[in-house]
mmCIF file of C-alpha atoms and ligand atoms in Angstrom:
data_model
loop_
_atom_site.group_PDB
_atom_site.id
_atom_site.type_symbol
_atom_site.label_atom_id
_atom_site.label_comp_id
_atom_site.label_asym_id
_atom_site.label_seq_id
_atom_site.Cartn_x
_atom_site.Cartn_y
_atom_site.Cartn_z
ATOM 1 C CA MET I 1 -2.677 47.064 -3.271
ATOM 2 C CA SER I 2 0.338 49.049 -2.778
ATOM 3 C CA GLN I 3 0.917 51.786 -0.448
ATOM 4 C CA PRO I 4 -0.702 55.042 -2.199
ATOM 5 C CA LEU I 5 1.545 57.406 -3.022
ATOM 6 C CA LEU I 6 -1.155 60.487 -2.058
ATOM 7 C CA SER I 7 -3.638 59.899 0.652
ATOM 8 C CA ILE I 8 -5.904 62.861 2.049
ATOM 9 C CA ASP I 9 -8.053 61.463 5.166
ATOM 10 C CA ASN I 10 -11.274 63.516 6.368
ATOM 11 C CA LEU I 11 -9.536 67.034 5.305
ATOM 12 C CA HIS I 12 -11.462 70.420 6.202
ATOM 13 C CA VAL I 13 -10.419 73.878 4.836
ATOM 14 C CA ARG I 14 -12.501 77.075 6.248
ATOM 15 C CA PHE I 15 -11.657 80.236 5.545
ATOM 16 C CA ALA I 16 -12.156 83.249 7.096
ATOM 17 C CA ARG I 17 -13.563 86.643 5.703
ATOM 18 C CA SER I 18 -14.329 89.599 7.310
ATOM 19 C CA GLU I 19 -17.998 88.974 8.574
ATOM 20 C CA ASP I 20 -18.177 84.920 8.312
ATOM 21 C CA GLU I 21 -16.263 81.475 7.280
ATOM 22 C CA VAL I 22 -16.658 79.709 4.148
ATOM 23 C CA TYR I 23 -16.277 75.703 4.990
ATOM 24 C CA ALA I 24 -14.600 75.195 1.374
ATOM 25 C CA VAL I 25 -13.849 71.693 1.878
ATOM 26 C CA ASN I 26 -15.775 68.886 4.214
ATOM 27 C CA GLY I 27 -14.095 66.048 4.741
ATOM 28 C CA ILE I 28 -12.896 64.715 1.776
ATOM 29 C CA SER I 29 -11.037 61.348 1.577
ATOM 30 C CA PHE I 30 -9.004 59.936 -1.538
ATOM 31 C CA ASP I 31 -5.729 57.530 -2.513
ATOM 32 C CA VAL I 32 -3.805 58.345 -5.786
ATOM 33 C CA TYR I 33 -1.637 54.767 -6.564
ATOM 34 C CA GLU I 34 1.669 54.739 -8.800
ATOM 35 C CA ASN I 35 0.974 54.881 -12.349
ATOM 36 C CA GLU I 36 -2.622 56.266 -11.385
ATOM 37 C CA ALA I 37 -4.796 59.449 -13.024
ATOM 38 C CA LEU I 38 -7.156 60.910 -11.191
ATOM 39 C CA GLY I 39 -9.604 63.431 -12.053
ATOM 40 C CA ILE I 40 -11.336 65.820 -10.095
ATOM 41 C CA VAL I 41 -14.434 67.166 -11.286
ATOM 42 C CA GLY I 42 -16.826 69.649 -10.269
ATOM 43 C CA GLU I 43 -18.642 73.305 -11.080
ATOM 44 C CA SER I 44 -16.318 76.518 -9.924
ATOM 45 C CA GLY I 45 -16.689 76.078 -6.190
ATOM 46 C CA SER I 46 -16.821 72.457 -5.332
ATOM 47 C CA GLY I 47 -13.350 72.781 -3.561
ATOM 48 C CA LYS I 48 -11.246 70.928 -6.044
ATOM 49 C CA SER I 49 -8.541 73.909 -6.006
ATOM 50 C CA VAL I 50 -8.496 74.002 -2.530
ATOM 51 C CA THR I 51 -8.350 70.722 -1.848
ATOM 52 C CA LEU I 52 -5.124 69.866 -3.360
ATOM 53 C CA MET I 53 -3.508 73.694 -3.439
ATOM 54 C CA SER I 54 -3.805 72.568 0.933
ATOM 55 C CA SER I 55 -2.741 69.492 0.942
ATOM 56 C CA ILE I 56 0.486 70.199 -0.262
ATOM 57 C CA GLY I 57 0.885 73.505 2.291
ATOM 58 C CA LEU I 58 -0.733 76.046 -0.907
ATOM 59 C CA LEU I 59 -3.373 77.836 1.244
ATOM 60 C CA ARG I 60 -4.309 81.603 1.606
ATOM 61 C CA GLU I 61 -3.470 82.988 4.959
ATOM 62 C CA ASN I 62 -7.135 83.314 5.485
ATOM 63 C CA GLY I 63 -7.476 79.450 5.283
ATOM 64 C CA LYS I 64 -6.793 76.558 8.111
ATOM 65 C CA ILE I 65 -7.367 73.241 7.756
ATOM 66 C CA SER I 66 -9.317 72.019 10.544
ATOM 67 C CA SER I 67 -9.142 68.812 10.366
ATOM 68 C CA GLY I 68 -7.360 65.663 8.359
ATOM 69 C CA THR I 69 -4.323 64.104 6.793
ATOM 70 C CA ALA I 70 -2.066 63.825 3.859
ATOM 71 C CA HIS I 71 0.094 61.840 2.968
ATOM 72 C CA PHE I 72 2.134 61.838 0.551
ATOM 73 C CA GLN I 73 4.638 58.128 -0.152
ATOM 74 C CA GLY I 74 4.175 57.981 3.897
ATOM 75 C CA LYS I 75 4.953 61.583 4.865
ATOM 76 C CA ASP I 76 2.630 63.913 6.625
ATOM 77 C CA LEU I 77 2.649 66.435 4.810
ATOM 78 C CA LEU I 78 0.440 68.966 7.219
ATOM 79 C CA LYS I 79 3.469 68.404 9.414
ATOM 80 C CA LEU I 80 6.633 69.257 7.582
ATOM 81 C CA LYS I 81 7.675 72.667 7.883
ATOM 82 C CA PRO I 82 7.619 74.862 5.330
ATOM 83 C CA ARG I 83 11.526 74.381 3.736
ATOM 84 C CA GLN I 84 10.403 70.159 3.402
ATOM 85 C CA LEU I 85 7.488 71.256 2.098
ATOM 86 C CA GLU I 86 9.579 73.275 -0.777
ATOM 87 C CA ASP I 87 11.238 70.745 -1.557
ATOM 88 C CA ILE I 88 8.649 67.869 -1.855
ATOM 89 C CA ARG I 89 6.790 70.588 -4.347
ATOM 90 C CA GLY I 90 8.671 70.645 -7.545
ATOM 91 C CA ARG I 91 10.816 67.559 -7.282
ATOM 92 C CA ASP I 92 8.779 64.875 -6.281
ATOM 93 C CA ILE I 93 5.189 66.066 -6.715
ATOM 94 C CA GLY I 94 4.987 68.931 -10.132
ATOM 95 C CA VAL I 95 2.646 71.557 -9.605
ATOM 96 C CA ILE I 96 0.439 73.193 -12.896
ATOM 97 C CA PHE I 97 -1.407 75.849 -11.290
ATOM 98 C CA GLN I 98 -4.556 76.757 -12.484
ATOM 99 C CA ASP I 99 -3.750 80.194 -14.245
ATOM 100 C CA PRO I 100 -0.253 80.213 -16.533
ATOM 101 C CA MET I 101 0.115 84.413 -16.481
ATOM 102 C CA THR I 102 -0.147 84.426 -12.625
ATOM 103 C CA SER I 103 2.148 81.394 -12.268
ATOM 104 C CA LEU I 104 5.205 81.882 -15.386
ATOM 105 C CA ASN I 105 7.639 85.100 -14.030
ATOM 106 C CA PRO I 106 7.133 87.975 -16.836
ATOM 107 C CA ILE I 107 10.448 89.075 -16.648
ATOM 108 C CA MET I 108 12.548 86.231 -16.776
ATOM 109 C CA ARG I 109 13.099 84.273 -19.706
ATOM 110 C CA ILE I 110 11.144 80.903 -19.864
ATOM 111 C CA GLY I 111 14.330 78.699 -20.680
ATOM 112 C CA ASP I 112 16.047 80.298 -17.435
ATOM 113 C CA GLN I 113 12.788 79.844 -14.977
ATOM 114 C CA ILE I 114 12.880 75.624 -16.741
ATOM 115 C CA MET I 115 16.636 75.359 -15.204
ATOM 116 C CA GLU I 116 15.963 76.833 -12.099
ATOM 117 C CA ALA I 117 12.946 74.708 -11.383
ATOM 118 C CA MET I 118 15.936 71.222 -11.061
ATOM 119 C CA LEU I 119 18.934 74.020 -9.648
ATOM 120 C CA THR I 120 16.380 74.510 -7.046
ATOM 121 C CA HIS I 121 15.922 71.328 -5.999
ATOM 122 C CA ARG I 122 19.608 70.303 -6.904
ATOM 123 C CA TYR I 123 18.432 67.823 -9.932
ATOM 124 C CA ALA I 124 21.201 68.892 -12.189
ATOM 125 C CA SER I 125 24.360 71.098 -12.059
ATOM 126 C CA ARG I 126 23.958 73.888 -14.252
ATOM 127 C CA LYS I 127 25.269 72.388 -17.486
ATOM 128 C CA GLU I 128 22.944 69.314 -17.187
ATOM 129 C CA ALA I 129 19.628 71.444 -16.640
ATOM 130 C CA PHE I 130 21.043 73.800 -19.204
ATOM 131 C CA GLU I 131 20.658 70.539 -21.637
ATOM 132 C CA ARG I 132 17.725 69.068 -20.113
ATOM 133 C CA THR I 133 15.924 71.807 -20.638
ATOM 134 C CA LEU I 134 16.066 72.243 -24.366
ATOM 135 C CA GLN I 135 15.688 68.256 -23.883
ATOM 136 C CA LEU I 136 12.071 68.590 -21.598
ATOM 137 C CA MET I 137 11.395 72.233 -24.087
ATOM 138 C CA HIS I 138 11.322 69.741 -27.632
ATOM 139 C CA GLU I 139 9.434 66.678 -25.772
ATOM 140 C CA ILE I 140 6.704 69.323 -24.955
ATOM 141 C CA GLY I 141 6.519 70.792 -28.036
ATOM 142 C CA ILE I 142 8.089 74.065 -28.903
ATOM 143 C CA PRO I 143 10.026 74.462 -31.826
ATOM 144 C CA ASP I 144 13.816 75.328 -31.940
ATOM 145 C CA PRO I 145 14.042 75.327 -28.305
ATOM 146 C CA LYS I 146 17.587 76.929 -28.241
ATOM 147 C CA SER I 147 16.206 79.856 -29.800
ATOM 148 C CA ARG I 148 12.993 80.007 -27.685
ATOM 149 C CA PHE I 149 14.888 79.695 -24.544
ATOM 150 C CA LYS I 150 15.245 83.212 -24.193
ATOM 151 C CA ASN I 151 11.765 84.290 -25.379
ATOM 152 C CA TYR I 152 9.636 85.894 -21.889
ATOM 153 C CA PRO I 153 6.137 84.449 -21.338
ATOM 154 C CA HIS I 154 4.351 87.052 -23.635
ATOM 155 C CA GLU I 155 6.016 86.264 -26.297
ATOM 156 C CA PHE I 156 4.448 82.479 -26.534
ATOM 157 C CA SER I 157 0.692 81.707 -26.836
ATOM 158 C CA GLY I 158 -1.212 80.647 -24.420
ATOM 159 C CA GLY I 159 -1.326 77.092 -25.615
ATOM 160 C CA MET I 160 2.995 77.380 -25.471
ATOM 161 C CA ARG I 161 2.844 79.402 -22.046
ATOM 162 C CA GLN I 162 0.416 76.211 -20.970
ATOM 163 C CA ARG I 163 3.506 73.734 -21.905
ATOM 164 C CA ILE I 164 6.157 75.448 -20.501
ATOM 165 C CA MET I 165 4.267 75.666 -16.993
ATOM 166 C CA ILE I 166 3.840 71.589 -18.053
ATOM 167 C CA ALA I 167 8.025 71.789 -18.382
ATOM 168 C CA ILE I 168 8.407 73.119 -14.997
ATOM 169 C CA ALA I 169 6.303 71.113 -13.505
ATOM 170 C CA LEU I 170 7.959 68.005 -14.652
ATOM 171 C CA ALA I 171 11.709 69.393 -14.780
ATOM 172 C CA CYS I 172 12.747 67.174 -11.719
ATOM 173 C CA GLU I 173 10.788 64.092 -12.923
ATOM 174 C CA PRO I 174 8.047 64.024 -10.197
ATOM 175 C CA GLN I 175 6.284 60.474 -8.802
ATOM 176 C CA LEU I 176 2.969 62.828 -9.196
ATOM 177 C CA LEU I 177 1.481 65.580 -11.286
ATOM 178 C CA ILE I 178 -1.284 67.904 -9.854
ATOM 179 C CA ALA I 179 -2.549 69.305 -12.848
ATOM 180 C CA ASP I 180 -6.062 72.102 -11.636
ATOM 181 C CA GLU I 181 -7.031 72.675 -14.819
ATOM 182 C CA PRO I 182 -4.423 72.401 -17.289
ATOM 183 C CA THR I 183 -6.471 72.944 -20.580
ATOM 184 C CA THR I 184 -9.389 75.013 -19.579
ATOM 185 C CA ALA I 185 -8.170 78.927 -21.169
ATOM 186 C CA LEU I 186 -7.243 76.850 -24.183
ATOM 187 C CA ASP I 187 -9.044 76.171 -27.169
ATOM 188 C CA VAL I 188 -10.506 73.043 -28.232
ATOM 189 C CA THR I 189 -7.279 71.341 -30.346
ATOM 190 C CA VAL I 190 -4.472 73.404 -28.507
ATOM 191 C CA GLN I 191 -6.353 70.918 -25.685
ATOM 192 C CA MET I 192 -6.674 68.083 -26.961
ATOM 193 C CA GLN I 193 -2.878 68.568 -28.006
ATOM 194 C CA ILE I 194 -1.967 69.266 -24.338
ATOM 195 C CA LEU I 195 -3.627 66.494 -23.200
ATOM 196 C CA ALA I 196 -2.153 63.515 -25.425
ATOM 197 C CA LEU I 197 1.365 64.694 -24.560
ATOM 198 C CA LEU I 198 0.457 64.281 -20.864
ATOM 199 C CA GLN I 199 -0.557 61.139 -21.796
ATOM 200 C CA ASP I 200 2.519 60.435 -23.548
ATOM 201 C CA LEU I 201 4.343 61.634 -20.939
ATOM 202 C CA ARG I 202 2.570 60.034 -18.055
ATOM 203 C CA ARG I 203 3.129 56.714 -20.136
ATOM 204 C CA LYS I 204 7.320 56.944 -20.178
ATOM 205 C CA ARG I 205 7.629 58.108 -17.216
ATOM 206 C CA GLY I 206 4.931 56.239 -14.939
ATOM 207 C CA MET I 207 3.362 58.520 -13.399
ATOM 208 C CA SER I 208 0.756 59.913 -11.261
ATOM 209 C CA VAL I 209 -1.610 62.287 -12.283
ATOM 210 C CA VAL I 210 -4.251 64.234 -10.403
ATOM 211 C CA MET I 211 -6.389 66.451 -12.859
ATOM 212 C CA VAL I 212 -9.314 69.218 -12.180
ATOM 213 C CA THR I 213 -11.176 70.065 -15.127
ATOM 214 C CA HIS I 214 -14.542 71.645 -15.459
ATOM 215 C CA ASP I 215 -14.543 69.567 -18.618
ATOM 216 C CA PHE I 216 -16.250 65.680 -17.463
ATOM 217 C CA GLY I 217 -15.296 64.621 -21.149
ATOM 218 C CA VAL I 218 -11.887 65.579 -20.224
ATOM 219 C CA ALA I 219 -11.955 63.397 -17.428
ATOM 220 C CA THR I 220 -13.053 60.539 -18.856
ATOM 221 C CA ASN I 221 -10.913 60.380 -21.444
ATOM 222 C CA PHE I 222 -7.802 61.308 -19.428
ATOM 223 C CA CYS I 223 -8.647 59.577 -16.419
ATOM 224 C CA ASP I 224 -8.579 55.853 -14.793
ATOM 225 C CA LYS I 225 -10.507 57.090 -11.938
ATOM 226 C CA ILE I 226 -12.884 60.267 -11.588
ATOM 227 C CA ILE I 227 -13.551 62.135 -8.101
ATOM 228 C CA VAL I 228 -17.494 64.262 -8.814
ATOM 229 C CA MET I 229 -17.637 67.137 -6.284
ATOM 230 C CA TYR I 230 -19.389 69.391 -5.097
ATOM 231 C CA GLY I 231 -20.042 71.544 -1.505
ATOM 232 C CA GLY I 232 -16.490 70.971 -0.975
ATOM 233 C CA GLN I 233 -17.746 66.856 -0.593
ATOM 234 C CA ILE I 234 -16.774 63.752 -2.112
ATOM 235 C CA MET I 235 -20.570 62.832 -4.552
ATOM 236 C CA GLU I 236 -19.036 59.541 -6.485
ATOM 237 C CA MET I 237 -15.916 57.780 -6.942
ATOM 238 C CA ALA I 238 -15.178 55.647 -9.313
ATOM 239 C CA ARG I 239 -12.988 53.701 -11.842
ATOM 240 C CA THR I 240 -13.660 55.514 -14.657
ATOM 241 C CA ASP I 241 -14.942 52.844 -17.065
ATOM 242 C CA GLN I 242 -17.771 51.543 -13.972
ATOM 243 C CA PHE I 243 -18.888 55.639 -13.247
ATOM 244 C CA ILE I 244 -19.279 55.649 -17.178
ATOM 245 C CA ARG I 245 -21.378 52.437 -17.479
ATOM 246 C CA ARG I 246 -23.149 52.717 -13.584
ATOM 247 C CA THR I 247 -23.241 56.454 -12.431
ATOM 248 C CA ALA I 248 -26.245 56.990 -9.761
ATOM 249 C CA HIS I 249 -25.791 60.148 -7.987
ATOM 250 C CA PRO I 250 -28.078 62.911 -9.446
ATOM 251 C CA TYR I 251 -25.664 65.839 -9.808
ATOM 252 C CA SER I 252 -22.726 63.316 -11.960
ATOM 253 C CA ILE I 253 -26.035 62.167 -14.078
ATOM 254 C CA GLY I 254 -26.471 66.080 -15.173
ATOM 255 C CA LEU I 255 -22.824 66.150 -15.362
ATOM 256 C CA LYS I 256 -23.022 63.693 -17.661
ATOM 257 C CA ARG I 257 -25.948 64.582 -19.821
ATOM 258 C CA SER I 258 -24.292 68.014 -20.323
ATOM 259 C CA ILE I 259 -21.650 66.043 -22.389
ATOM 260 C CA ILE I 260 -23.844 63.626 -24.396
ATOM 261 C CA GLU I 261 -25.537 66.634 -25.182
ATOM 262 C CA VAL I 262 -22.902 68.301 -26.372
ATOM 263 C CA GLY I 263 -20.980 65.716 -27.961
ATOM 264 C CA HIS I 264 -23.187 63.802 -29.890
ATOM 265 C CA ARG I 265 -26.131 65.615 -30.817
ATOM 266 C CA GLY I 266 -24.489 68.768 -30.915
ATOM 267 C CA LYS I 267 -26.466 71.170 -28.408
ATOM 268 C CA GLU I 268 -25.593 73.487 -25.845
ATOM 269 C CA ILE I 269 -25.081 72.038 -22.495
ATOM 270 C CA LEU I 270 -27.745 71.555 -20.326
ATOM 271 C CA PRO I 271 -27.245 73.231 -16.836
ATOM 272 C CA ILE I 272 -28.214 71.808 -14.341
ATOM 273 C CA PRO I 273 -30.842 73.748 -12.595
ATOM 274 C CA GLY I 274 -29.805 76.356 -9.402
ATOM 275 C CA ALA I 275 -26.291 77.391 -8.312
ATOM 276 C CA SER I 276 -24.244 76.794 -6.268
ATOM 277 C CA LYS I 277 -22.950 79.300 -3.784
ATOM 278 C CA ALA I 278 -20.636 79.588 -0.936
ATOM 279 C CA LEU I 279 -21.126 77.534 1.882
ATOM 280 C CA THR I 280 -21.169 80.141 4.840
ATOM 281 C CA GLU I 281 -21.904 77.903 7.826
ATOM 282 C CA GLU I 282 -21.358 73.886 8.643
ATOM 283 C CA PRO I 283 -23.305 71.853 5.999
ATOM 284 C CA VAL I 284 -25.989 70.007 7.141
ATOM 285 C CA GLY I 285 -27.700 67.384 5.139
ATOM 286 C CA CYS I 286 -26.176 66.778 1.583
ATOM 287 C CA PRO I 287 -24.993 69.468 0.075
ATOM 288 C CA PHE I 288 -26.917 68.852 -3.748
ATOM 289 C CA ALA I 289 -30.140 68.939 -1.696
ATOM 290 C CA ALA I 290 -31.083 71.860 -2.605
ATOM 291 C CA ARG I 291 -31.076 71.593 -6.596
ATOM 292 C CA CYS I 292 -31.584 67.348 -6.538
ATOM 293 C CA SER I 293 -35.015 66.417 -8.269
ATOM 294 C CA PHE I 294 -35.093 62.952 -5.572
ATOM 295 C CA ALA I 295 -34.580 65.237 -2.221
ATOM 296 C CA THR I 296 -36.429 64.072 0.293
ATOM 297 C CA GLU I 297 -36.658 65.336 3.865
ATOM 298 C CA ARG I 298 -33.967 62.881 4.805
ATOM 299 C CA CYS I 299 -31.792 64.537 2.729
ATOM 300 C CA PHE I 300 -31.564 67.817 3.973
ATOM 301 C CA GLN I 301 -31.372 66.698 7.718
ATOM 302 C CA GLU I 302 -29.065 64.172 6.886
ATOM 303 C CA THR I 303 -25.738 64.549 5.164
ATOM 304 C CA PRO I 304 -24.866 60.941 3.407
ATOM 305 C CA ALA I 305 -22.198 59.495 4.281
ATOM 306 C CA LEU I 306 -19.666 58.032 0.688
ATOM 307 C CA ARG I 307 -20.430 54.511 0.961
ATOM 308 C CA ILE I 308 -19.485 51.443 -1.347
ATOM 309 C CA TYR I 309 -21.998 51.226 -4.031
ATOM 310 C CA GLY I 310 -20.292 48.768 -6.424
ATOM 311 C CA GLU I 311 -16.618 47.903 -7.322
ATOM 312 C CA ASP I 312 -14.505 50.434 -7.170
ATOM 313 C CA HIS I 313 -17.184 52.656 -6.565
ATOM 314 C CA HIS I 314 -18.491 54.663 -3.792
ATOM 315 C CA ILE I 315 -21.249 57.633 -4.044
ATOM 316 C CA ALA I 316 -22.750 59.557 -0.918
ATOM 317 C CA CYS I 317 -26.609 59.949 -1.665
ATOM 318 C CA HIS I 318 -29.490 58.462 0.385
ATOM 319 C CA HIS I 319 -31.397 57.100 -3.041
ATOM 320 C CA ALA I 320 -28.525 55.860 -5.039
ATOM 321 C CA GLU I 321 -30.450 52.709 -6.443
ATOM 322 C CA GLU I 322 -33.177 54.720 -6.828
ATOM 323 C CA VAL I 323 -31.753 56.892 -8.313
ATOM 324 C CA ALA I 324 -29.718 54.554 -11.036
ATOM 325 C CA ARG I 325 -33.794 52.876 -11.398
ATOM 326 C CA HIS I 326 -34.656 55.737 -13.015
ATOM 327 C CA ALA I 327 -32.061 56.951 -14.879
ATOM 328 C CA VAL I 328 -32.032 54.117 -16.610
HETATM 329 N N1 ATP W 401 -9.148 82.856 0.132
HETATM 330 C C1 ATP W 401 -10.155 81.938 -0.578
HETATM 331 N N2 ATP W 401 -11.038 83.206 0.984
HETATM 332 C C2 ATP W 401 -12.278 83.048 0.965
HETATM 333 N N3 ATP W 401 -12.873 81.927 0.278
HETATM 334 C C3 ATP W 401 -11.945 80.840 -0.437
HETATM 335 C C4 ATP W 401 -10.827 81.667 -0.593
HETATM 336 N N4 ATP W 401 -10.411 80.861 -1.367
HETATM 337 C C5 ATP W 401 -11.248 79.922 -1.757
HETATM 338 N N5 ATP W 401 -12.356 80.081 -0.892
HETATM 339 C C6 ATP W 401 -13.744 79.107 -0.956
HETATM 340 O O1 ATP W 401 -13.958 78.181 -1.451
HETATM 341 C C7 ATP W 401 -15.019 78.095 -2.296
HETATM 342 C C8 ATP W 401 -13.267 76.013 -3.044
HETATM 343 O O2 ATP W 401 -12.894 77.233 -4.438
HETATM 344 P P1 ATP W 401 -11.837 76.706 -4.867
HETATM 345 O O3 ATP W 401 -11.108 77.656 -5.143
HETATM 346 O O4 ATP W 401 -11.292 75.241 -4.266
HETATM 347 O O5 ATP W 401 -12.813 75.469 -5.985
HETATM 348 P P2 ATP W 401 -12.348 75.340 -7.031
HETATM 349 O O6 ATP W 401 -13.759 73.974 -7.315
HETATM 350 O O7 ATP W 401 -11.320 75.104 -7.685
HETATM 351 O O8 ATP W 401 -13.336 76.280 -8.525
HETATM 352 P P3 ATP W 401 -13.236 76.616 -10.264
HETATM 353 O O9 ATP W 401 -13.896 75.572 -10.481
HETATM 354 O O10 ATP W 401 -13.750 77.764 -9.340
HETATM 355 O O11 ATP W 401 -11.808 76.718 -9.660
HETATM 356 C C9 ATP W 401 -15.214 78.503 -3.108
HETATM 357 O O12 ATP W 401 -16.277 78.934 -2.298
HETATM 358 C C10 ATP W 401 -14.740 79.862 -2.608
HETATM 359 O O13 ATP W 401 -15.014 80.657 -3.079
HETATM 360 S S1 SF4 W 402 -28.825 62.483 -0.732
HETATM 361 FE FE1 SF4 W 402 -30.884 63.252 -1.802
HETATM 362 S S2 SF4 W 402 -30.539 65.283 -2.211
HETATM 363 FE FE2 SF4 W 402 -28.262 64.252 -2.392
HETATM 364 S S3 SF4 W 402 -28.036 63.989 -4.212
HETATM 365 FE FE3 SF4 W 402 -29.098 62.215 -3.193
HETATM 366 S S4 SF4 W 402 -30.682 61.848 -3.549
HETATM 367 FE FE4 SF4 W 402 -29.944 64.088 -3.835
HETATM 368 MG MG1 MG W 403 -10.251 75.731 -9.139
#
């Protein structure tokens, strides 16, 4: 197989707080290849955003990468100077942030914001950038680009603002798009439109995508490969078809069940009993043990390694084989 475009290896991230530390990411490793779409799912606080943002140099001041590496096209991102990272971000790696209102500049016309992305990275001359901006606005479904160019973010709906974020992220035709919950705040119809748009752009440009989402259904529909995270660790990682057919991690099974209930029977999402909490101590044992109906003494003492479970399928569970037998 060819070299991965993005390769994260054994990443650990901690945050200092006034009284304690948060062990947000605890040994994450994965690769993203050309033309591949990877979906990262998991409930709130599982470390999805921190994993991605820290690997591209966007970590809050109280955060620290305590170990691990992140390579993009063979370059060690964690060793680059801020200026070099800034250059890669936006030009080679497009980023759609979780909250469009905090990422768009409220006092700058949206056309200028898209153009600025191209000019900052010397991707195009001013004239070319203007033409390309209109073209991009058209491509992402903003009607009448010439007149909308002059509007400010508050003059757009949530769905349109999200489209503008996508246009900014795609302005320099990046090889990799990192999309952190690109559709969470939107209603289902707009969400579907935006995902279809991203899928279309991905095919046209041969771009790779890493998409973070709460929504298991969105991930399985859009992505070639799925990672399920919990407690800052990977619980299951598999090619999507394998994942759908052979899910074997108790946490993933819970997520899958919730989507089946919603998708096919119109019932409410069945929550997985218990709640996750911020990890303020170095994790010992399986992070899901307190909520897992299959947990044994071993689960509380020994952290399960992410091991091969089948072709293109990895799982971090001591009892995956037994869980799978019960799940059928
Ligand atoms: N600056 C910070 N200081 C302290 N803790 C933080 C900080 N940023 C994130 N965390 C903690 O790190 C953990 C992982 O956060 P992260 O934002 O990656 O979660 P997430 O999976 O993206 O959740 P969501 O689905 O809600 O976006 C959480 O427990 C969070 O509270
Ligand atoms: S390792 Fe144990 S606690 Fe963790 S998911 Fe598997 S069975 Fe449950
Ligand atoms: Mg997040």
